[in-house]
Structure formats: C-alpha cells, structure tokens
PDB file of C-alpha atoms in Angstrom:
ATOM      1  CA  UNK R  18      47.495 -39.349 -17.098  1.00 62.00           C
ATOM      2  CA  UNK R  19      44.335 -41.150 -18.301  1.00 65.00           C
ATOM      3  CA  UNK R  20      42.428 -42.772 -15.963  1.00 82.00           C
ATOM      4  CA  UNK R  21      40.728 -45.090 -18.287  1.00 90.00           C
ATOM      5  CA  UNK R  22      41.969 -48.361 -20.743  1.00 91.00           C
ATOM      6  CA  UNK R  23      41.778 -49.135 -24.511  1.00 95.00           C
ATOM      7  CA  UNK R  24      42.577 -51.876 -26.470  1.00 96.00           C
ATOM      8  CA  UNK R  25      45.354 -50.524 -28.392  1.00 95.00           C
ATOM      9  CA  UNK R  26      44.167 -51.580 -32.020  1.00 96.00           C
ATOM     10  CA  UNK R  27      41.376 -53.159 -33.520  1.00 97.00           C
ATOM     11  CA  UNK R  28      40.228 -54.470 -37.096  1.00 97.00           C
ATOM     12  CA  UNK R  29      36.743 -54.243 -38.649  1.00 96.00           C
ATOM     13  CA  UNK R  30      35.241 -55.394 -41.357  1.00 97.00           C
ATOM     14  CA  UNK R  31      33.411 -52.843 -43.488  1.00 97.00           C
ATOM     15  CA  UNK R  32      29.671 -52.704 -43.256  1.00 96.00           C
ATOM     16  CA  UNK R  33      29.779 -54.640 -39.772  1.00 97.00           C
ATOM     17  CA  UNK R  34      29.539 -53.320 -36.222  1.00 97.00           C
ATOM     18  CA  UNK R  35      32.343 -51.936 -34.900  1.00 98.00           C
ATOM     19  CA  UNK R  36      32.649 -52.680 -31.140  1.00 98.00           C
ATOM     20  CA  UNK R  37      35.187 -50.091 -28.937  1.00 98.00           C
ATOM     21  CA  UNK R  38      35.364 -51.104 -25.378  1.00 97.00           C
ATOM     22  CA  UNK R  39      37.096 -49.124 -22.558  1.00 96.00           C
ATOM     23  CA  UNK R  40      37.311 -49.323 -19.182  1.00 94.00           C
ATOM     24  CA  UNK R  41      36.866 -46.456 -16.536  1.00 90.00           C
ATOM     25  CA  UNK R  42      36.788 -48.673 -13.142  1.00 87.00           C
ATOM     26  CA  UNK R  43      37.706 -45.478 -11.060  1.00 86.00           C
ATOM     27  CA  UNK R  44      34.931 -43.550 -12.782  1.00 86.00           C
ATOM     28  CA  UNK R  45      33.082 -41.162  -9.957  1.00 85.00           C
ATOM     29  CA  UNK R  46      29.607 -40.432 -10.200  1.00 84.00           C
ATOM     30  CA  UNK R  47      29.241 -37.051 -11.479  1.00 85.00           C
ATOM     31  CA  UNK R  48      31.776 -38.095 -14.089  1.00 88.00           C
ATOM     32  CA  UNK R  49      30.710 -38.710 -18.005  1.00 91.00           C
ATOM     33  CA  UNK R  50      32.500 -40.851 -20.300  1.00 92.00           C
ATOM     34  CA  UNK R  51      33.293 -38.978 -23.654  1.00 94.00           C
ATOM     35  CA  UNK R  52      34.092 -40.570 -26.623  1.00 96.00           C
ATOM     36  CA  UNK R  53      36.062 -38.987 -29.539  1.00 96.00           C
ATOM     37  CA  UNK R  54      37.832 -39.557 -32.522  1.00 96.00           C
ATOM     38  CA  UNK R  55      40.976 -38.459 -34.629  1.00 94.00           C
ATOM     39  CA  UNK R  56      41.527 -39.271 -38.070  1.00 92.00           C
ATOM     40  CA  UNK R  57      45.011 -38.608 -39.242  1.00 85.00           C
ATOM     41  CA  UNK R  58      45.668 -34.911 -39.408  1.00 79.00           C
ATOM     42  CA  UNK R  59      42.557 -33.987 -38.707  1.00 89.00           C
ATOM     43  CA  UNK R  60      41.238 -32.339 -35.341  1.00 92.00           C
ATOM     44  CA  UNK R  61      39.581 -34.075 -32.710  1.00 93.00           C
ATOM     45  CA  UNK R  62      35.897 -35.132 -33.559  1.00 95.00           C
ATOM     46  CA  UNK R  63      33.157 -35.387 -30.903  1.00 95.00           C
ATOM     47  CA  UNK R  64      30.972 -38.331 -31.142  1.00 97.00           C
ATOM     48  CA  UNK R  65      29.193 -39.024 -27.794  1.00 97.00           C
ATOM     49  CA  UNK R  66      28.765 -38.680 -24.513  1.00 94.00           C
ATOM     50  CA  UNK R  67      26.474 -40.250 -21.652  1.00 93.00           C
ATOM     51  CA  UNK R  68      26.336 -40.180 -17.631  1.00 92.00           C
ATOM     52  CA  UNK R  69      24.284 -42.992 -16.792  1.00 90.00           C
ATOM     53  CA  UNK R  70      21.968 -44.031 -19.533  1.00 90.00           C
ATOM     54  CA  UNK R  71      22.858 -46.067 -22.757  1.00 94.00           C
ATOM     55  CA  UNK R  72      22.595 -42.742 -25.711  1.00 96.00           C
ATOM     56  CA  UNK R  73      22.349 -43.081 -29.423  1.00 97.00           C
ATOM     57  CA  UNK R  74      22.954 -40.020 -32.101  1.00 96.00           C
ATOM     58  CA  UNK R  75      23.671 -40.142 -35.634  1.00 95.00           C
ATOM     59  CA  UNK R  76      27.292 -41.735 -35.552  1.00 95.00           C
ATOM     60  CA  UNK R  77      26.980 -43.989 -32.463  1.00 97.00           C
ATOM     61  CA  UNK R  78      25.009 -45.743 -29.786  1.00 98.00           C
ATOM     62  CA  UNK R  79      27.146 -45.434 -26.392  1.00 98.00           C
ATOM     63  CA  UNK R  80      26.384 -48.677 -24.104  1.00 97.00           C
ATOM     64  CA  UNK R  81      27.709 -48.281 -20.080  1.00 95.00           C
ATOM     65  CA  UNK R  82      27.187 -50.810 -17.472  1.00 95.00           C
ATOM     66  CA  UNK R  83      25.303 -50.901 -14.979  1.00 93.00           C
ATOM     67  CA  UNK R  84      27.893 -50.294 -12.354  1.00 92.00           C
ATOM     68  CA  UNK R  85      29.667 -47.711 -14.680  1.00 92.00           C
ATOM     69  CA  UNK R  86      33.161 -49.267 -14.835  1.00 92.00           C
ATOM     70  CA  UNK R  87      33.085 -49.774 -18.562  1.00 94.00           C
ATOM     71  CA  UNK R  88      31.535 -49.303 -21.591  1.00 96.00           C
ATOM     72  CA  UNK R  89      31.277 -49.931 -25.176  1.00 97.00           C
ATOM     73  CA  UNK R  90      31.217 -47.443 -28.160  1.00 98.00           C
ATOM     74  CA  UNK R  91      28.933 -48.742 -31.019  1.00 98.00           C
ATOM     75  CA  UNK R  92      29.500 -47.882 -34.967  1.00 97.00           C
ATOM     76  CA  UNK R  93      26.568 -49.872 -36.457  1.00 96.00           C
ATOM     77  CA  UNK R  94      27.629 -49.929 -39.712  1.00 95.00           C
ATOM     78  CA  UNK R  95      31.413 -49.280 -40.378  1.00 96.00           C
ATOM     79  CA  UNK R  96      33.004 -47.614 -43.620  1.00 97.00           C
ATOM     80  CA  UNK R  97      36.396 -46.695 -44.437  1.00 96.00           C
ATOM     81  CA  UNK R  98      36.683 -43.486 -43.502  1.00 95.00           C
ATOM     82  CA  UNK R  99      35.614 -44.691 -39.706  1.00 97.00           C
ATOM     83  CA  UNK R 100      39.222 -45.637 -39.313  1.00 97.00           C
ATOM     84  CA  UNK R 101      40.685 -43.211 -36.682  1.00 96.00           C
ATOM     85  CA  UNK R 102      42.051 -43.689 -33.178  1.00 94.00           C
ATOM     86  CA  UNK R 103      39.277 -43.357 -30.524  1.00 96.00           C
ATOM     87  CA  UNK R 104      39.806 -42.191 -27.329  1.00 94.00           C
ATOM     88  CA  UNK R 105      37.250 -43.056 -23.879  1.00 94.00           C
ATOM     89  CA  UNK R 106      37.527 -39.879 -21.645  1.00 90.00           C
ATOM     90  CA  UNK R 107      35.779 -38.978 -18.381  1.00 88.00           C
ATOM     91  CA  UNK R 108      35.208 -35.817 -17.768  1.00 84.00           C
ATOM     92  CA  UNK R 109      33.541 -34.248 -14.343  1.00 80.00           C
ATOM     93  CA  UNK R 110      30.622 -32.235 -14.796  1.00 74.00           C
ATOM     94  CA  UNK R 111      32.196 -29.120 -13.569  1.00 73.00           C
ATOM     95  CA  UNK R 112      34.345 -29.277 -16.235  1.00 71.00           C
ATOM     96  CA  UNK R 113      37.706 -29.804 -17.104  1.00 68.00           C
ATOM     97  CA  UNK R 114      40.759 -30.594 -19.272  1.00 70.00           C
ATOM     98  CA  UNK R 115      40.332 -33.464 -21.837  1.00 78.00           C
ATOM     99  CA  UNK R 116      42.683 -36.023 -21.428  1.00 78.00           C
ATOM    100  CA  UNK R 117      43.655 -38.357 -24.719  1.00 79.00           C
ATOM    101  CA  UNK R 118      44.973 -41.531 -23.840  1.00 81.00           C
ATOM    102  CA  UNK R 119      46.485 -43.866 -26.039  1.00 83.00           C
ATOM    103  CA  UNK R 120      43.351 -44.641 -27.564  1.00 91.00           C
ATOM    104  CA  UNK R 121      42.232 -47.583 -29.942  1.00 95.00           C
ATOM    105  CA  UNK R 122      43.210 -47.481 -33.548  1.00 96.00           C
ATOM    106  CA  UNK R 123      40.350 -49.128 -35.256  1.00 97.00           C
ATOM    107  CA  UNK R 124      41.103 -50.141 -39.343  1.00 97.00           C
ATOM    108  CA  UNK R 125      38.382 -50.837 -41.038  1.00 97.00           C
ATOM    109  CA  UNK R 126      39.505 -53.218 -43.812  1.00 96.00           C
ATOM    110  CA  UNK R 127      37.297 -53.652 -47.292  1.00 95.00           C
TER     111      UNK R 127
ATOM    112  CA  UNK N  17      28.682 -26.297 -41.614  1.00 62.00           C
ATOM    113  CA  UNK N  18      32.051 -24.158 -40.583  1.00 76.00           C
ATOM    114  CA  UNK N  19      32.171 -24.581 -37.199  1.00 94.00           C
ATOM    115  CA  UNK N  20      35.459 -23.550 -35.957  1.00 97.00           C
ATOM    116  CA  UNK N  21      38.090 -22.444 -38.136  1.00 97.00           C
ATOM    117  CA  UNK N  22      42.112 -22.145 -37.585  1.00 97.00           C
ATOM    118  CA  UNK N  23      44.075 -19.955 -39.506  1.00 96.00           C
ATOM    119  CA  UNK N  24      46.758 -20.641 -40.684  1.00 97.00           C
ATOM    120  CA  UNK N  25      46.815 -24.127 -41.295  1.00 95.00           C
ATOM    121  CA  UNK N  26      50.657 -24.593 -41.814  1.00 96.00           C
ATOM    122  CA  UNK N  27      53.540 -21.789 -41.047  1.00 96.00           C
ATOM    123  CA  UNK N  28      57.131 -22.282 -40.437  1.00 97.00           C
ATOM    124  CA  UNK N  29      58.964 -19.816 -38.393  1.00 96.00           C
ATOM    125  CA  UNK N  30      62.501 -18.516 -37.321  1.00 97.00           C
ATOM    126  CA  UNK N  31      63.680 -18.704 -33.510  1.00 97.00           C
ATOM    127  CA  UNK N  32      62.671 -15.402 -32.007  1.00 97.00           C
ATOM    128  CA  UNK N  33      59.619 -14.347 -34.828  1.00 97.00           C
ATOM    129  CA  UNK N  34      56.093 -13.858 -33.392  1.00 96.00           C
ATOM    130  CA  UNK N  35      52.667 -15.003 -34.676  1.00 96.00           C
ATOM    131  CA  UNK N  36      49.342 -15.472 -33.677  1.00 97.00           C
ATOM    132  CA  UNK N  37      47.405 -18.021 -34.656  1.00 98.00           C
ATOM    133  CA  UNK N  38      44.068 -17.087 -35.146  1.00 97.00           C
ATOM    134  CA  UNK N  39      40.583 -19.365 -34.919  1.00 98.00           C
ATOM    135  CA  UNK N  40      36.651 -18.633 -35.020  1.00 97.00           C
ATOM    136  CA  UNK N  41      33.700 -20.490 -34.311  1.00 97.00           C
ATOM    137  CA  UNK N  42      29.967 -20.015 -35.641  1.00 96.00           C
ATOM    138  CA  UNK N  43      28.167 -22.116 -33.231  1.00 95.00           C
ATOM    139  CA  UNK N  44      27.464 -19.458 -30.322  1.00 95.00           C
ATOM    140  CA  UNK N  45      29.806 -21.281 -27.968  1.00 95.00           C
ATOM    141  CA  UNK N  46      30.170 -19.184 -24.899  1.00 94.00           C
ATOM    142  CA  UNK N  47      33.794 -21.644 -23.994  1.00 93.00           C
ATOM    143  CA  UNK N  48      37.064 -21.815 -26.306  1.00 94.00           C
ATOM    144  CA  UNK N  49      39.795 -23.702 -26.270  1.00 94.00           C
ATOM    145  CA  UNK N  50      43.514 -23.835 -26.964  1.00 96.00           C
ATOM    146  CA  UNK N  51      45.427 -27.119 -26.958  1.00 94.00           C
ATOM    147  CA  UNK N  52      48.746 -28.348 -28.354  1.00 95.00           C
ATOM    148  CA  UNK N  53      49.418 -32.128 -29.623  1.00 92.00           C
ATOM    149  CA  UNK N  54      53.233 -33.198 -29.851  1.00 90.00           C
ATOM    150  CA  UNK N  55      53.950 -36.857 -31.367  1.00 82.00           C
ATOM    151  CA  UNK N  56      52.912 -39.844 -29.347  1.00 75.00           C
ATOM    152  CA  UNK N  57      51.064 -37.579 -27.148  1.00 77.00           C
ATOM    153  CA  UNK N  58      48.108 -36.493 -26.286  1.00 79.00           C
ATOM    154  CA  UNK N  59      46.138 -32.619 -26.331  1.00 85.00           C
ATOM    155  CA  UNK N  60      47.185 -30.458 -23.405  1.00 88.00           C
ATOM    156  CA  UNK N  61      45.356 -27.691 -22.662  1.00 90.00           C
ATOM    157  CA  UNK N  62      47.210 -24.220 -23.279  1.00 94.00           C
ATOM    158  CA  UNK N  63      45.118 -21.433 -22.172  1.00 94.00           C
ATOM    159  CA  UNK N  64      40.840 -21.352 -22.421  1.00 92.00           C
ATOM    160  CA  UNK N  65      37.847 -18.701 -22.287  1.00 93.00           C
ATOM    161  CA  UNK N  66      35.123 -20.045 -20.295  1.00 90.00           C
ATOM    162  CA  UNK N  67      33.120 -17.076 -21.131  1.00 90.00           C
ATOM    163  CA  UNK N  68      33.516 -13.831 -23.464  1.00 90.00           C
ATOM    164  CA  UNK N  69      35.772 -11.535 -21.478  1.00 90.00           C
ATOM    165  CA  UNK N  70      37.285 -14.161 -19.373  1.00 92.00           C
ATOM    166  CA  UNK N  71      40.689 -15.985 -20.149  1.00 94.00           C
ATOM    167  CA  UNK N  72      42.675 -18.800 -18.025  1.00 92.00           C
ATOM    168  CA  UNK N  73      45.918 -20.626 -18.208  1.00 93.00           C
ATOM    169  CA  UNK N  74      45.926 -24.474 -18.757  1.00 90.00           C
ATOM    170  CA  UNK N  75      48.307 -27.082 -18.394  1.00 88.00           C
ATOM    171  CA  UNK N  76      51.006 -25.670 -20.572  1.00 93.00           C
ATOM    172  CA  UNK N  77      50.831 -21.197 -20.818  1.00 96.00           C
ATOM    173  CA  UNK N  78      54.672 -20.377 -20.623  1.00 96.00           C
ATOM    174  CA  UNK N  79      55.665 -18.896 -24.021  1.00 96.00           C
ATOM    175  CA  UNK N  80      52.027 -17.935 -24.947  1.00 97.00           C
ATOM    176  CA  UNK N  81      49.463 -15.598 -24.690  1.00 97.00           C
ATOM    177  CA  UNK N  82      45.589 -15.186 -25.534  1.00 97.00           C
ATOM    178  CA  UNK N  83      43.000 -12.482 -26.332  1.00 96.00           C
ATOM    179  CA  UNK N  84      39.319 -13.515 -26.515  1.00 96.00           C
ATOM    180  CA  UNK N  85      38.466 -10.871 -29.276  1.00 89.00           C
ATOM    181  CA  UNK N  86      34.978 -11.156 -29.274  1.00 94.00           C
ATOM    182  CA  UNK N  87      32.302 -14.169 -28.578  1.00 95.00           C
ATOM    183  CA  UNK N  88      33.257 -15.833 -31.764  1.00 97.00           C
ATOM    184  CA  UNK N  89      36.994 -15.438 -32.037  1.00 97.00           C
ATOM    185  CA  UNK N  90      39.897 -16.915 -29.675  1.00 97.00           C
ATOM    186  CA  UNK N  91      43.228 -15.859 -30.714  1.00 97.00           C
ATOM    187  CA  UNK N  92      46.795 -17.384 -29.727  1.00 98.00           C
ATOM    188  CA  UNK N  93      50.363 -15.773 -29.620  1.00 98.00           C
ATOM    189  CA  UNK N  94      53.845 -16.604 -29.826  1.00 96.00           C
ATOM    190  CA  UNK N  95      55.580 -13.450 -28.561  1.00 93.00           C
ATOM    191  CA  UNK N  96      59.264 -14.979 -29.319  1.00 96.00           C
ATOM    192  CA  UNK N  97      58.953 -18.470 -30.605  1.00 96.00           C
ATOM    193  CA  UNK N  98      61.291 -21.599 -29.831  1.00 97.00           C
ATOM    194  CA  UNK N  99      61.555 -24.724 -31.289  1.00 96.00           C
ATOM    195  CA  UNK N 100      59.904 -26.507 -28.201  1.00 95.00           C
ATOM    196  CA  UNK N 101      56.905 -24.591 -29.518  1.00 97.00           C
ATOM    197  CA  UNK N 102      57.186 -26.690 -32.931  1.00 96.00           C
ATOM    198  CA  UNK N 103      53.436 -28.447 -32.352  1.00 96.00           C
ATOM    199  CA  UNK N 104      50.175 -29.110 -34.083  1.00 96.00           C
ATOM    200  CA  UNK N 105      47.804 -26.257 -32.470  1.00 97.00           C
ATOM    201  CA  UNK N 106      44.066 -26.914 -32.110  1.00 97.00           C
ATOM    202  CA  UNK N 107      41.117 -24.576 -30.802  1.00 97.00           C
ATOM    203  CA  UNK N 108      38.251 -25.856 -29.803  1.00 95.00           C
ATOM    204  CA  UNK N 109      34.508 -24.054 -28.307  1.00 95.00           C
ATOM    205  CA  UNK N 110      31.867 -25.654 -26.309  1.00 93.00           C
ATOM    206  CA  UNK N 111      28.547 -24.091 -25.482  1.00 90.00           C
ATOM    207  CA  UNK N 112      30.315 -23.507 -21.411  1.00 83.00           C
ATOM    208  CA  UNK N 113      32.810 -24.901 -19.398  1.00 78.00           C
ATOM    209  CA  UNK N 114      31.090 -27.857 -18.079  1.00 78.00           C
ATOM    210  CA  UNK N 115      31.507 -31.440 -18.601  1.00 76.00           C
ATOM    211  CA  UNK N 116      28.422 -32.107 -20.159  1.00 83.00           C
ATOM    212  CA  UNK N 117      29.017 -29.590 -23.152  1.00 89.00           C
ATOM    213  CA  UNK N 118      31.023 -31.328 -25.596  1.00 92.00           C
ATOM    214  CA  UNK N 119      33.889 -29.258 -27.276  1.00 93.00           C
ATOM    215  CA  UNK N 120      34.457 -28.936 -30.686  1.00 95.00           C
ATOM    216  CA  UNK N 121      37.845 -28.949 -32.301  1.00 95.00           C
ATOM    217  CA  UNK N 122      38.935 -27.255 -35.540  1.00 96.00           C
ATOM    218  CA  UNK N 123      41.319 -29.361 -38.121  1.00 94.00           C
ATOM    219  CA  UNK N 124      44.613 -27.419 -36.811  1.00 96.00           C
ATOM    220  CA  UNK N 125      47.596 -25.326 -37.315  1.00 97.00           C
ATOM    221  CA  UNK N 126      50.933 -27.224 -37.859  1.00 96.00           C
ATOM    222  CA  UNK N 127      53.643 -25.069 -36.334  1.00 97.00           C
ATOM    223  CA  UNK N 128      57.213 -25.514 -37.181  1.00 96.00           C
ATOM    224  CA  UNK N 129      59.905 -23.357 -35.537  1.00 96.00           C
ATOM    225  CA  UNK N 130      63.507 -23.310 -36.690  1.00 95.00           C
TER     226      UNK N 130
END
C-alpha cells in the first residue's frame, strides 16, 4: 500500500499556480519523495524528485518541509493539458518498486 | 525525443495464444522495467533488469517471462495467456536501480485476452 496521502481531486484555474500537497509523515531519511503524473491513457510521466532540499526543473518546483513529513508540488503556470492524476511516492535510495496511490486528479478549467 | 517505445500498442488475444510484447529505450538506461496497471489500481511491478544481463521477478511474475535482449531492449512474454492477464502493460528504464534515478515509462500496450 502507499504510505503517503493526497487530496483526492483538485481544480485550477488556467494560467495560475497549481498547488499539490501530500503527506509522507512516516517518510525515513534515506527516502525521496517522487512525484509523477498520468494523463489518461498515457504512461506514467516523471516530473521531480528531491531528498532534502526544495528542487526546481522545467515542469515544477518541489517544496518539502523542514521536518520532511509533507510537501507541496508546484506547477507555476497551469494549462490544460496539466490535467492528469498526480501521484507523491517515496522511494528508498536503494531502490525499489514504485507504488501509485490514489493520487490527486487535478482539472485545470479555462 | 523517443525515449522508450512499446510495441504493440493494442492486441487482443485468444485464451491459450502467446505474445511478447516488445519495448526499447534510447536513453542508455542501464535499469528496465515491466509493470502492469488494472482499473482503479495502481502499477505493480512484473519482472525488471537492473543491469544488461541481469533479470528479476517483481510483485506479480506468474504467467510471464522476460529476456533482456540487449542494453536497449526489454522484452515481455505471455507463454499461454488468460484473461486475468487482460491489463494495460508499461516498460519503463532508469539510468540503475536506485532510488534516486527516476524511471521513465513508455505510453503502453493495452492487452485484451478472450
């Protein structure tokens, strides 16, 4: 089973920030939080990944507290073709099975 | 950019035909992946090749076998298919097997058996 929590849906208007939070309370420390996304019948799309330290790459910044129990993915500037179900995933760093929650199913509405 | 590619994308088989469901990646990825996604759940992990020459069973192997044909190709097979096999089929490569290489996923095959 997934060991972290989603929202189950979200709206967003297009052109504004989309905010994705999950939780990961049981998180260890050589864990990373993963983020991906599926768009309907498509394959699973990688969009970031961090440890410790807030990232940023060309989709998405990735934002984790402090004491690493959540976090919050970051689409700056939302379009329609952004709407997909995201998924929060930890992962150890010696590897290891991906395991898709639930996910959140984001719309982004005109 | 290709990436990794799945052939075929749909097929429909009989109870008891084979297949094998064949997918390639361009990216140098040393790792590759085979998962299967039913409705209202989520991947599980089939078999994978953490390296070239190297293959291990996942979560869900019964009913399936793999050859890793080369770095760049990762091929699955039904030897006698069953309509529990009746899936959407993605591979997926990583540059290794460890949690900070992200994997990369190919668009699919969509399997029906019946």
């Amino acid at each position: 089973d997934a060991k972290t929590t989603q929202p189950t849906s979200m709206d967003c208007a297009e052109g504004r920030a989309a905010n994705l939070p999950c939780n990961h309370s049981t998180i260890s420390g050589n864990e990373y939080v993963y983020w991906y996304r599926q768009i309907h019948s498509q394959g699973p799309q990688y969009i970031i990944h961090g440890l410790k330290n807030n990232e940023t790459n060309e989709m998405a910044s990735l934002i984790i507290t402090e004491d690493r129990k959540s976090s919050t993915l970051i689409l700056p500037h939302a379009t329609l073709r952004d709407t997909a179900v995201y998924y929060c995933i930890e992962i150890s760093n010696q590897g290891g099975k991906l395991i898709f929650g639930q996910g959140t199913e984001l719309s982004v509405k005109p | 950019n290709a990436g990794v590619t799945q052939t075929p994308k749909f097929q429909v088989l009989k109870t008891g035909q084979s297949m094998t469901l064949q997918c390639a990646q361009d990216m140098n990825h040393n790792s590759m992946y085979w998962y299967r996604q039913d409705p209202g759940m989520g991947l599980r992990l089939i078999y994978y090749s953490a390296s070239e020459g190297t293959t291990d069973k996942g979560e869900v192997p019964n009913g399936y076998n793999v050859s890793r044909l080369n770095k760049r190709e990762f091929s699955l097979r039904l030897e006698s298919a069953a309509p529990s096999q009746t899936s959407v089929y993605f591979c997926a490569s990583s540059d290794g097997p460890r949690g900070n290489q992200p994997q990369h996923f190919g668009d699919g095959t969509r399997l029906s058996i019946l």
